[in-house]
Short mmCIF file of C-alpha atoms and ligand atoms in Angstrom, two decimals:
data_model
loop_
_atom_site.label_atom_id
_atom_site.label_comp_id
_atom_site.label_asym_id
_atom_site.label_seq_id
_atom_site.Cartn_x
_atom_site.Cartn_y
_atom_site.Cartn_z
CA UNK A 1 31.23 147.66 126.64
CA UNK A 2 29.67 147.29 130.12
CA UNK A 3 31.01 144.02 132.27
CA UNK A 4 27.49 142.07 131.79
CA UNK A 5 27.23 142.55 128.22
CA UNK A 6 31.05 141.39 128.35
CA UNK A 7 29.84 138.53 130.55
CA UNK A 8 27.29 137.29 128.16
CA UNK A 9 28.92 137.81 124.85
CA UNK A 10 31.78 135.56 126.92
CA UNK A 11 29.16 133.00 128.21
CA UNK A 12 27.86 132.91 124.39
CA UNK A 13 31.20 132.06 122.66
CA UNK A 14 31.43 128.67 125.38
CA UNK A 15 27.53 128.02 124.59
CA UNK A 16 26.81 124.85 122.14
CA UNK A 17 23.12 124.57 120.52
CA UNK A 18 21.37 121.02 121.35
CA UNK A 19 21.53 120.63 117.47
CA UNK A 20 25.26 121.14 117.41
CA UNK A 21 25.89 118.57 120.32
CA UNK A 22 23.42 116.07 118.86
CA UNK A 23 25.29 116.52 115.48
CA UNK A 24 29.14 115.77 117.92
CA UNK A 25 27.26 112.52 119.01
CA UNK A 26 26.95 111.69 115.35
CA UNK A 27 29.80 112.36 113.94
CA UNK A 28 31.91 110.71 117.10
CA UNK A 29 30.23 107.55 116.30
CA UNK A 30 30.50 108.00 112.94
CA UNK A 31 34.43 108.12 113.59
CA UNK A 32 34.75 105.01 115.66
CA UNK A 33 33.29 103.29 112.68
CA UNK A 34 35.88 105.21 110.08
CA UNK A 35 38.84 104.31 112.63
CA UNK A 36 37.20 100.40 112.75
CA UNK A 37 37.39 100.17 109.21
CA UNK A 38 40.78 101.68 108.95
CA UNK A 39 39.74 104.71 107.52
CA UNK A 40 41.84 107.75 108.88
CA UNK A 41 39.67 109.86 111.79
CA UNK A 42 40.89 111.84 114.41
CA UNK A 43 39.66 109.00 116.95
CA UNK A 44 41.63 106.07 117.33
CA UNK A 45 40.32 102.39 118.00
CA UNK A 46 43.57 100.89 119.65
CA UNK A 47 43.18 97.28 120.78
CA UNK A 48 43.86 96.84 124.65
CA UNK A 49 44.00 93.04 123.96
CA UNK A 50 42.10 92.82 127.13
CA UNK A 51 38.49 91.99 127.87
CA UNK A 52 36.09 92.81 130.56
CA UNK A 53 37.23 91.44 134.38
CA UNK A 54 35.67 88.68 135.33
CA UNK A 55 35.21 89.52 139.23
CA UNK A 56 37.76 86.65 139.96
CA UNK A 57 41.17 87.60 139.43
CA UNK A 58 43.37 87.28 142.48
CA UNK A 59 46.82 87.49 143.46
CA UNK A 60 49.45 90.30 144.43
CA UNK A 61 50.99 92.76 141.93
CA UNK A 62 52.99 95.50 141.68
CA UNK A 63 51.10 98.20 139.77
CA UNK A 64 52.56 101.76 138.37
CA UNK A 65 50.50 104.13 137.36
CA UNK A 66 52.52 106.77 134.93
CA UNK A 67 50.28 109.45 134.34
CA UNK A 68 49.98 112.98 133.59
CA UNK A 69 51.46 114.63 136.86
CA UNK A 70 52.60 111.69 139.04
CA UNK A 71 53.95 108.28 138.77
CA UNK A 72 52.57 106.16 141.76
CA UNK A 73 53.70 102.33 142.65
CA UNK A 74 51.18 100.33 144.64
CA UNK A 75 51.16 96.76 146.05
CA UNK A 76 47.82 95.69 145.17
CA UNK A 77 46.27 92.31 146.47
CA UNK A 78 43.33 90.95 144.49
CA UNK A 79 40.91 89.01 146.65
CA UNK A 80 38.58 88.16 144.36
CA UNK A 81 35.06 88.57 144.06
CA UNK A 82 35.46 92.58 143.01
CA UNK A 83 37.41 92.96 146.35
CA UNK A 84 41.16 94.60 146.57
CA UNK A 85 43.24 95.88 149.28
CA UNK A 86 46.56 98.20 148.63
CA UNK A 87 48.91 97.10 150.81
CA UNK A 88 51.72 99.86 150.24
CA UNK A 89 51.64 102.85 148.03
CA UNK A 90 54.01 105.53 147.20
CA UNK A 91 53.59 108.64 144.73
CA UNK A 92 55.90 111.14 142.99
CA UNK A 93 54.79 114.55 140.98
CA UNK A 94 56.62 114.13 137.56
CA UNK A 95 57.56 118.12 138.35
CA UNK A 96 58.66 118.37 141.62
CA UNK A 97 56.44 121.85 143.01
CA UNK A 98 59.97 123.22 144.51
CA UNK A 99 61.40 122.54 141.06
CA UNK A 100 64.24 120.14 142.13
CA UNK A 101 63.18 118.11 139.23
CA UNK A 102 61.27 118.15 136.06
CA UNK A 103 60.82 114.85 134.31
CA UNK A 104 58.03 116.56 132.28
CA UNK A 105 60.47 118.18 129.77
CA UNK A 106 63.08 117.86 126.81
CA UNK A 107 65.90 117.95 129.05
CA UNK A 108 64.71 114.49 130.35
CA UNK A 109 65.78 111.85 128.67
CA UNK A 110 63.87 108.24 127.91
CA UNK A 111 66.26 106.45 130.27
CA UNK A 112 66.05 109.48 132.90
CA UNK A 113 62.17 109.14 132.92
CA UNK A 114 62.09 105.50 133.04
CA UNK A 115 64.91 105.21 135.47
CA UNK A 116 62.58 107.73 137.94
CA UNK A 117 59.65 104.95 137.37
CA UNK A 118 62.28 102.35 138.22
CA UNK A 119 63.51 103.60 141.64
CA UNK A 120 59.67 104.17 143.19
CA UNK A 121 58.93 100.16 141.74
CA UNK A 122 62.53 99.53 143.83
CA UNK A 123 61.51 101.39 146.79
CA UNK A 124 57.72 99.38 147.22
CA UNK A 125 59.64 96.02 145.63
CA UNK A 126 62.21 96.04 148.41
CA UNK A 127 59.25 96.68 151.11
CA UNK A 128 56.92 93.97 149.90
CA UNK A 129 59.13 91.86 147.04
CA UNK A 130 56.09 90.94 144.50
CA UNK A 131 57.19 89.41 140.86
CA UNK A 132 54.39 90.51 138.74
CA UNK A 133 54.07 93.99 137.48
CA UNK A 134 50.94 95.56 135.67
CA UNK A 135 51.88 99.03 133.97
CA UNK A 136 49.33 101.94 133.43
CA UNK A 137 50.51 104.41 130.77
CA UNK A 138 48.22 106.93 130.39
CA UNK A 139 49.77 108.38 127.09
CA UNK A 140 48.80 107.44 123.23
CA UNK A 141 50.66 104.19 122.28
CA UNK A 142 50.40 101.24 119.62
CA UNK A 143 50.29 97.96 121.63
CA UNK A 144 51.47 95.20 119.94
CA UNK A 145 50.25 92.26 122.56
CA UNK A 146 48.49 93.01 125.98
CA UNK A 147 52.82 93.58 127.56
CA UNK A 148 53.78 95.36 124.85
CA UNK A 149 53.49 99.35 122.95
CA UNK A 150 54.98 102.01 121.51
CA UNK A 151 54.87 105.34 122.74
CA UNK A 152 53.20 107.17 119.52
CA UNK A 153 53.28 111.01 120.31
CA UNK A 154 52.90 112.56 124.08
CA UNK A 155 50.00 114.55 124.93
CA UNK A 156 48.99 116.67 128.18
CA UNK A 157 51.99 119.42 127.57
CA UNK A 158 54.79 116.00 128.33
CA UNK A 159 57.79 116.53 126.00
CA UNK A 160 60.71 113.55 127.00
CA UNK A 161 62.92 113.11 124.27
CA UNK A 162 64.22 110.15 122.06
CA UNK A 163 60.94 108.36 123.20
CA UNK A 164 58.45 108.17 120.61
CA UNK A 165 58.23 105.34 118.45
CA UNK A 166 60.03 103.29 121.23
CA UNK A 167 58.55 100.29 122.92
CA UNK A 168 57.86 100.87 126.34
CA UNK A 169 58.16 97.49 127.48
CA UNK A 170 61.96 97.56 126.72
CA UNK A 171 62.63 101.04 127.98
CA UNK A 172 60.69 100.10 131.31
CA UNK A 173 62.43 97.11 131.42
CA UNK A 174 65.67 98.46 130.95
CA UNK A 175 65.23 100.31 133.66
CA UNK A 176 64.20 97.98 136.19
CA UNK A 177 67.07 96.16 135.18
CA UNK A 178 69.25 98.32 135.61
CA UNK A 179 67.90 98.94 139.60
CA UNK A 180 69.01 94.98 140.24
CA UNK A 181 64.79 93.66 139.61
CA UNK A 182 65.28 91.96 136.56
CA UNK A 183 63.28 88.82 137.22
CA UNK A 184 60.04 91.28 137.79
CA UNK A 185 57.44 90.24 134.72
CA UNK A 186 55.81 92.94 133.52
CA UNK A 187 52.59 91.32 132.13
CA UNK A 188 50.44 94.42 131.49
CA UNK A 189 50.86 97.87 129.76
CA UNK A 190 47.45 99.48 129.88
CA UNK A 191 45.93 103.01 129.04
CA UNK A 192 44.41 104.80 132.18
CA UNK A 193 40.82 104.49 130.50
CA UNK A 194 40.82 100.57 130.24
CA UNK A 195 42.67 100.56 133.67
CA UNK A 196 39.34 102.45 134.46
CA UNK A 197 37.10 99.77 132.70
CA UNK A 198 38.78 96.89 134.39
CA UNK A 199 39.31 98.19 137.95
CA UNK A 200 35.04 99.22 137.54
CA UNK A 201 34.38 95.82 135.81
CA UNK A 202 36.06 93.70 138.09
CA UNK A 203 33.17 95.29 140.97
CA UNK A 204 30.52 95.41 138.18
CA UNK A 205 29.71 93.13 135.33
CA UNK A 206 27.76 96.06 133.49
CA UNK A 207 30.62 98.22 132.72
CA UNK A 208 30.47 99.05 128.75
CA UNK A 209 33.24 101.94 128.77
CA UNK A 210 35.74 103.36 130.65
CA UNK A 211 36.45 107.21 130.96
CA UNK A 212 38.83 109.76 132.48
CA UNK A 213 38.93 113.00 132.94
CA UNK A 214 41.83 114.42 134.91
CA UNK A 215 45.25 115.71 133.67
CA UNK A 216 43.84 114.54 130.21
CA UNK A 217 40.38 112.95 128.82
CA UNK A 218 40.14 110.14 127.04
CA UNK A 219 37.71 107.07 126.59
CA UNK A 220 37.88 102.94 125.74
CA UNK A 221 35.18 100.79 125.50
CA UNK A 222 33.50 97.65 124.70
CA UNK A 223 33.39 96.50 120.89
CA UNK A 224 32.30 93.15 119.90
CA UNK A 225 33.43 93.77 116.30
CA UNK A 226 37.30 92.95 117.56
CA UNK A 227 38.39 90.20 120.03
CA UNK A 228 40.49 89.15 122.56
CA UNK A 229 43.23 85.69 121.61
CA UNK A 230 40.00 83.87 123.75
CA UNK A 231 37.24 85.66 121.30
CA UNK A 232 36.09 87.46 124.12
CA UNK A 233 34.78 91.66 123.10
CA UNK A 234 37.67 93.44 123.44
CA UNK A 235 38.71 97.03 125.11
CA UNK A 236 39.51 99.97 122.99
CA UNK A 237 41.34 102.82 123.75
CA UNK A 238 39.78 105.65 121.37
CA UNK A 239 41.76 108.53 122.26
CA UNK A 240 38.91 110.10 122.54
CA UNK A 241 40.97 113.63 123.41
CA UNK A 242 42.10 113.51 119.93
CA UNK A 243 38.45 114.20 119.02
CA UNK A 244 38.49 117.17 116.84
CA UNK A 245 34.95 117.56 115.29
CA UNK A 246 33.82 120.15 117.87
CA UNK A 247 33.16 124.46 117.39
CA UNK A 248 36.01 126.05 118.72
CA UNK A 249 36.08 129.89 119.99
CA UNK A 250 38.70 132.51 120.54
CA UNK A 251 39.76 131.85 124.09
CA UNK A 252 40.13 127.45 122.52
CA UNK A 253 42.64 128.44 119.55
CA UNK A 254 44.64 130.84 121.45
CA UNK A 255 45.05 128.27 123.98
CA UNK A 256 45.65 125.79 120.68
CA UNK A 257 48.18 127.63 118.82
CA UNK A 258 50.19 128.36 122.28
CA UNK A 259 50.13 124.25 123.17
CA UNK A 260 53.21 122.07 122.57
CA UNK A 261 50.84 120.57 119.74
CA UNK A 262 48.57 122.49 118.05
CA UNK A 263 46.15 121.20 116.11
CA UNK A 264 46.17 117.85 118.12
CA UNK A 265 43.83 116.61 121.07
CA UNK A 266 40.92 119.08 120.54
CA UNK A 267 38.70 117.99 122.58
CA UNK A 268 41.05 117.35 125.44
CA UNK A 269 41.84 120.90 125.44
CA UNK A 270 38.10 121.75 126.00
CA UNK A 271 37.22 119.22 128.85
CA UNK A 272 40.50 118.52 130.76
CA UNK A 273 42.39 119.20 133.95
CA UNK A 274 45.65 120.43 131.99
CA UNK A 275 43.27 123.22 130.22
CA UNK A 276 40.37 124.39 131.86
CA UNK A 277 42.34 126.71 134.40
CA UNK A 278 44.13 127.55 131.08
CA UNK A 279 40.92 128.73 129.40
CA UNK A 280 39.89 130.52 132.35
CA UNK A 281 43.16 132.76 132.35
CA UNK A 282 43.23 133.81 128.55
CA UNK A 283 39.53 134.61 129.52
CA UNK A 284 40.46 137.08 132.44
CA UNK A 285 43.68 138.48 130.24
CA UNK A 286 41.12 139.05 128.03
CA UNK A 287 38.83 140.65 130.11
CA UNK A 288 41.93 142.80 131.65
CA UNK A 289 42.75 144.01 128.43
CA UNK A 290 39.81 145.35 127.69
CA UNK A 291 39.31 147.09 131.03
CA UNK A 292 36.71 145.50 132.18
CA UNK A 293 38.16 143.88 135.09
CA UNK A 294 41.09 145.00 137.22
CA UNK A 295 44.52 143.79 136.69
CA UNK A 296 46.61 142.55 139.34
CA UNK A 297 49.46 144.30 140.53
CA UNK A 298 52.03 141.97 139.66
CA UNK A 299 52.40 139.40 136.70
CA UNK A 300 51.12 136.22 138.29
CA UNK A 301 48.73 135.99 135.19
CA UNK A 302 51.32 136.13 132.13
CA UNK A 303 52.53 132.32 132.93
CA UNK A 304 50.60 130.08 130.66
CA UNK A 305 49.09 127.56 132.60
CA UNK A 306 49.16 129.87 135.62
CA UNK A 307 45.88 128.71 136.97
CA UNK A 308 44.80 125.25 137.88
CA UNK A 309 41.46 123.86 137.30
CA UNK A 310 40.38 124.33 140.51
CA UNK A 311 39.99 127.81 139.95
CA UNK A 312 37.01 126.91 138.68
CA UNK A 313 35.34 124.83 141.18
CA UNK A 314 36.30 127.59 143.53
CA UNK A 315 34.63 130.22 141.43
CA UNK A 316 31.64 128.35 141.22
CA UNK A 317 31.45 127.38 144.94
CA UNK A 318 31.01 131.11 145.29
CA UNK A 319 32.76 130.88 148.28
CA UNK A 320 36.21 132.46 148.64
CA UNK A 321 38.81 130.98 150.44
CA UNK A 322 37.41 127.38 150.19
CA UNK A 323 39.45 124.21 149.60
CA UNK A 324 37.44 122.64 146.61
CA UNK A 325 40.59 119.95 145.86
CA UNK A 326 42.33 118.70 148.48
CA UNK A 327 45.91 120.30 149.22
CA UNK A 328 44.88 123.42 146.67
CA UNK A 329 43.77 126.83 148.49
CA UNK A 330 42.84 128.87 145.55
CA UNK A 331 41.60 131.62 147.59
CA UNK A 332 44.60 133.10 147.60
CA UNK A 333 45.04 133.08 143.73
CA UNK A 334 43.02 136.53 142.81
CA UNK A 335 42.98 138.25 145.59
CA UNK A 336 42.74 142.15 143.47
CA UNK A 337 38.95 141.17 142.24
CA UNK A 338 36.09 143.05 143.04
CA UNK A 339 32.55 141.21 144.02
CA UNK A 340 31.24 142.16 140.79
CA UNK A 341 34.06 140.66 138.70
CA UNK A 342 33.96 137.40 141.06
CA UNK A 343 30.63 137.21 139.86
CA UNK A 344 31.29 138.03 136.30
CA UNK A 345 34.07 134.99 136.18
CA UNK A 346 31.50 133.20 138.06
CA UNK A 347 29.20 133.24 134.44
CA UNK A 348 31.48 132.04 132.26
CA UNK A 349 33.08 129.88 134.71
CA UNK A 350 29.77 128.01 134.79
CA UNK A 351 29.48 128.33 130.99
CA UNK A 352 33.19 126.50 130.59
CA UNK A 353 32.60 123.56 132.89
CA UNK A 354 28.90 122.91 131.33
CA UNK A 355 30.29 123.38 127.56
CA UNK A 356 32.85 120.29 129.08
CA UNK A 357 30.08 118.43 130.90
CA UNK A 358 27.97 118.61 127.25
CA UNK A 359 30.59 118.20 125.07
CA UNK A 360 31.99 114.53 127.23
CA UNK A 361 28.31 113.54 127.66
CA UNK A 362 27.33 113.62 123.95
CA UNK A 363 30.31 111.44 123.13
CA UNK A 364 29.12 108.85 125.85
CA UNK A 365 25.98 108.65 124.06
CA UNK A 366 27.82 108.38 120.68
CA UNK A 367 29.29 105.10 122.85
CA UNK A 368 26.05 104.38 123.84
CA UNK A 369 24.47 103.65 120.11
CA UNK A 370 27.54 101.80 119.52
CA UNK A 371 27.30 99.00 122.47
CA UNK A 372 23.19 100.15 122.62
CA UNK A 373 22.92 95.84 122.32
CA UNK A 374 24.05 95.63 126.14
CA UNK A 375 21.71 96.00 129.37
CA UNK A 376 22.04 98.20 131.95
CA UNK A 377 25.44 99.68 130.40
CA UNK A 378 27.81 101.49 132.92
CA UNK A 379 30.26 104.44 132.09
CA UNK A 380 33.31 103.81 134.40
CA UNK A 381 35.01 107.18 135.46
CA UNK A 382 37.75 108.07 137.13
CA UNK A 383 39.98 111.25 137.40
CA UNK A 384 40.44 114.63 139.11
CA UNK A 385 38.05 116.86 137.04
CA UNK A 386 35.30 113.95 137.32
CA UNK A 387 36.17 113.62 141.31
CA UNK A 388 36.41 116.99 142.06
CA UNK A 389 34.69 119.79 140.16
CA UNK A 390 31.66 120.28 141.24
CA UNK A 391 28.52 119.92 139.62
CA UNK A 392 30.65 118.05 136.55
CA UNK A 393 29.39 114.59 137.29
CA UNK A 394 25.44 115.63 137.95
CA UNK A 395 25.33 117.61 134.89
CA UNK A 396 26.58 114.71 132.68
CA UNK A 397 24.10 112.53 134.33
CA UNK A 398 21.37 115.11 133.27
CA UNK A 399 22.31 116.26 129.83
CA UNK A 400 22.50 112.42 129.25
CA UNK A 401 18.75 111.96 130.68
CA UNK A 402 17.68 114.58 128.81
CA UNK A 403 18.82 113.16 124.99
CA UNK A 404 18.16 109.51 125.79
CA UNK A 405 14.20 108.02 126.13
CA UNK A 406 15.19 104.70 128.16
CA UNK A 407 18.54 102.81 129.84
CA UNK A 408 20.62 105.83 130.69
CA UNK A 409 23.68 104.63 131.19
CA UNK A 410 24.86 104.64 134.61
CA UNK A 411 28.59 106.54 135.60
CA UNK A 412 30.28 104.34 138.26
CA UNK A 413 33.01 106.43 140.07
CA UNK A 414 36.25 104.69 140.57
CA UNK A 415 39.08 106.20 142.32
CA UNK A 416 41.98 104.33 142.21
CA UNK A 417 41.33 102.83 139.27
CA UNK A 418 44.74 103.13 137.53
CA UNK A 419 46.44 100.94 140.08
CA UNK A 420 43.65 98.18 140.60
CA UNK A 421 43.48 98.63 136.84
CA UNK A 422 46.91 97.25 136.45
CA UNK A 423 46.83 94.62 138.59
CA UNK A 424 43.74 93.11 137.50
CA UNK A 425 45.29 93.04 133.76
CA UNK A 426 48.49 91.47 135.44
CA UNK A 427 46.04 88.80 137.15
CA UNK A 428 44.25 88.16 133.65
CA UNK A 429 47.35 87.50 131.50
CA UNK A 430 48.16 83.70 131.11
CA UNK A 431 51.67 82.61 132.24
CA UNK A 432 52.04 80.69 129.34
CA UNK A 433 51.67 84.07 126.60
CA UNK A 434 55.55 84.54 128.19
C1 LIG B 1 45.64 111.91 127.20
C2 LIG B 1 46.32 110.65 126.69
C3 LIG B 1 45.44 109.44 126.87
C4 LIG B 1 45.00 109.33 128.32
C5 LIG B 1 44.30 110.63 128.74
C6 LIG B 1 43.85 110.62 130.20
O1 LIG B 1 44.54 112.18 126.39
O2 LIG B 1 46.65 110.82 125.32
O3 LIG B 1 46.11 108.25 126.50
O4 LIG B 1 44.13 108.25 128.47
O5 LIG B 1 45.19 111.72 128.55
O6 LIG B 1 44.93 110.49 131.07
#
């Protein structure tokens, strides 16, 4: 077979028909209603006990943001009036990148992890000593009151042990206590996606959902069906990554059967930071084996996960050597292509990140008929893949034109959002809930 027929065939297998991607926007809506009613669905509607920011919460908090690479600990003020200043802020990778540690495995213990969470809250405490602490866990768990969950499975490839089922509130807690900051109140635990909601509603009283799309993707929103202890709508975390009603192709169930949970967080595994470089490297293996394109010299392609995301951007820029994410040269990462096969990849490059701009857009618009009583509704995002790859963000905004007649909702970019997230759910949380 000749490298363009290759090429399209490829292209083909990561195409989805307008019918089939109006028929995903169905059937995601028609699973938030199934998970509503308690009916089982591979979406989840998991109550935030939070409602939209009012604009007005103030104060100074200690936020964490645990998510799918690093753990960061900010002192965020809250002026009010959707303004915030961070006044310190210091970040870890969960892996260090000269593999001194890994917190990301089943060597690591609950207590380990926590107790690594602990020391970077110790380390901004001791700086700036703040008493309230808002948590942003970016990982499925069962909350039981707005300070309170249990860690229900990991996703995004994270495998500590003895942790699921646990509450997260005592394990976090245990930790702190154990660095000597035992009178710190954690008030919040929050999933990255209402963190998302509330750091973008607290700027912007339009805000109808929340949505990230970094490490992992996931969604909350708005539903007026369930409320908040002051009957307000309340935030729901939908796990939308979970979503499993999409076509899946070769190069999506080798990549599913060779995850640390197959079967689980479909659509995640389409869309998502931890994957896309993934699905790009089983396509050029592919391609390798076949002899279409070179192989490299050495084995730098038999590592799962080998490539990032941004090999993707950087393929599409379609200009070598450029720095698409900050701190990431990929133009050193396949240096044995030819121009032809750079422009082969660059196909079904182009064809990966628009099946993942389609396939995220359709289920905002599933969100859309759901809340479609509210004005001017706003998608918060936040997240690397959102931030960074290019084009990902203007061709959601236009597949989303294109299926809906009148009030497109608007996406609202908002970096930072985990940590202004937290504090704003600190700020909303009565004292007197304690
Ligand atoms: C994964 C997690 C989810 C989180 C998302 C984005 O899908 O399960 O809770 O919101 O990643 O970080």
């Amino acid at each position: 077979m000749n490298s363009l027929k290759a090429a399209e065939e490829i292209k083909a297998s990561f195409s989805i028909s307008r019918m089939d991607l109006r028929k995903i926007r169905v059937r995601f809506q028609d699973q938030i209603h199934s998970t509503l009613m308690g009916k089982p669905a591979s979406l989840k509607s998991l109550p935030s006990f939070l409602s939209p920011a009012t604009g007005q919460e103030r104060g100074e908090f200690l936020a964490v943001d645990f998510g799918g690479s690093n753990l960061r600990v900010s002192l965020v003020s809250l002026l009010g009036e959707g303004r915030h200043m961070i006044r310190k802020e210091i970040s870890r990778p969960l892996k260090d990148p000269a593999l001194t540690y890994d917190y990301t495995t089943a060597a690591t213990s609950g207590p380990e992890l926590f107790n690594f969470a602990a020391s970077l809250v110790y380390e901004v405490y001791a700086a700036l000593p703040v008493q309230s602490l808002g948590l942003t866990f970016s990982y499925p768990m069962e909350q039981k009151n707005v300070n309170n969950a249990y860690l229900l499975r990991w996703t995004k490839e994270m495998k500590p042990r003895d942790t699921i089922g646990k509450s997260i509130y005592e394990m976090f807690t245990a930790a702190l206590a154990r660095q000597g900051l035992e009178k710190l109140m954690l008030k919040a635990i929050i999933n990255d996606t209402v963190a998302c909601f509330l750091a973008a509603s607290y700027q912007c009283p339009h805000v109808v959902a929340g949505s990230i799309c970094g490490t992992g993707h996931n969604t909350c929103y708005r539903e007026r069906s369930l409320r908040t202890s002051d009957n307000l709508p309340m935030i729901v975390n939908l796990e939308a990554g979970n979503f499993s009603d999409v076509p899946v192709n070769y190069y999506d169930q080798q990549l599913d059967s060779h995850s640390d949970d197959p079967g689980q967080q479909q659509l995640e595994k389409m869309v998502s930071g931890k994957y896309l470089g993934e699905l790009m490297r089983l396509v050029l293996l592919d391609l390798i084996n076949r002899g279409i394109i070179s192989a490299p010299a050495d084995d730098c392609l038999t590592r799962p996960y080998a490539l990032g995301s941004e090999i993707l951007g950087w393929l599409q820029s379609g200009q070598p050597g450029l720095n698409i994410v900050p701190g990431h040269n990929s133009g050193q990462l396949l240096p044995w292509l030819s121009q032809l096969d750079y422009s082969l990849l660059r196909t079904i490059s182009t064809a990966i990140v628009s099946r993942a701009s389609q396939l995220m857009a359709s289920t905002f618009l599933a969100i859309m008929d759901q809340v479609r009583y509210l004005l001017n509704p706003t998608i918060a995002v936040d997240g690397s893949v959102f931030l960074y790859m290019p084009g990902m963000i203007s061709a959601i905004e236009s597949f989303i034109r294109s299926e809906s007649a009148a009030d497109h909702p608007q996406l609202f970019m908002t970096a930072n959002g985990s940590s202004i997230g937290a504090a704003v759910a600190a700020a909303s949380v009565r004292n007197e809930i304690f």
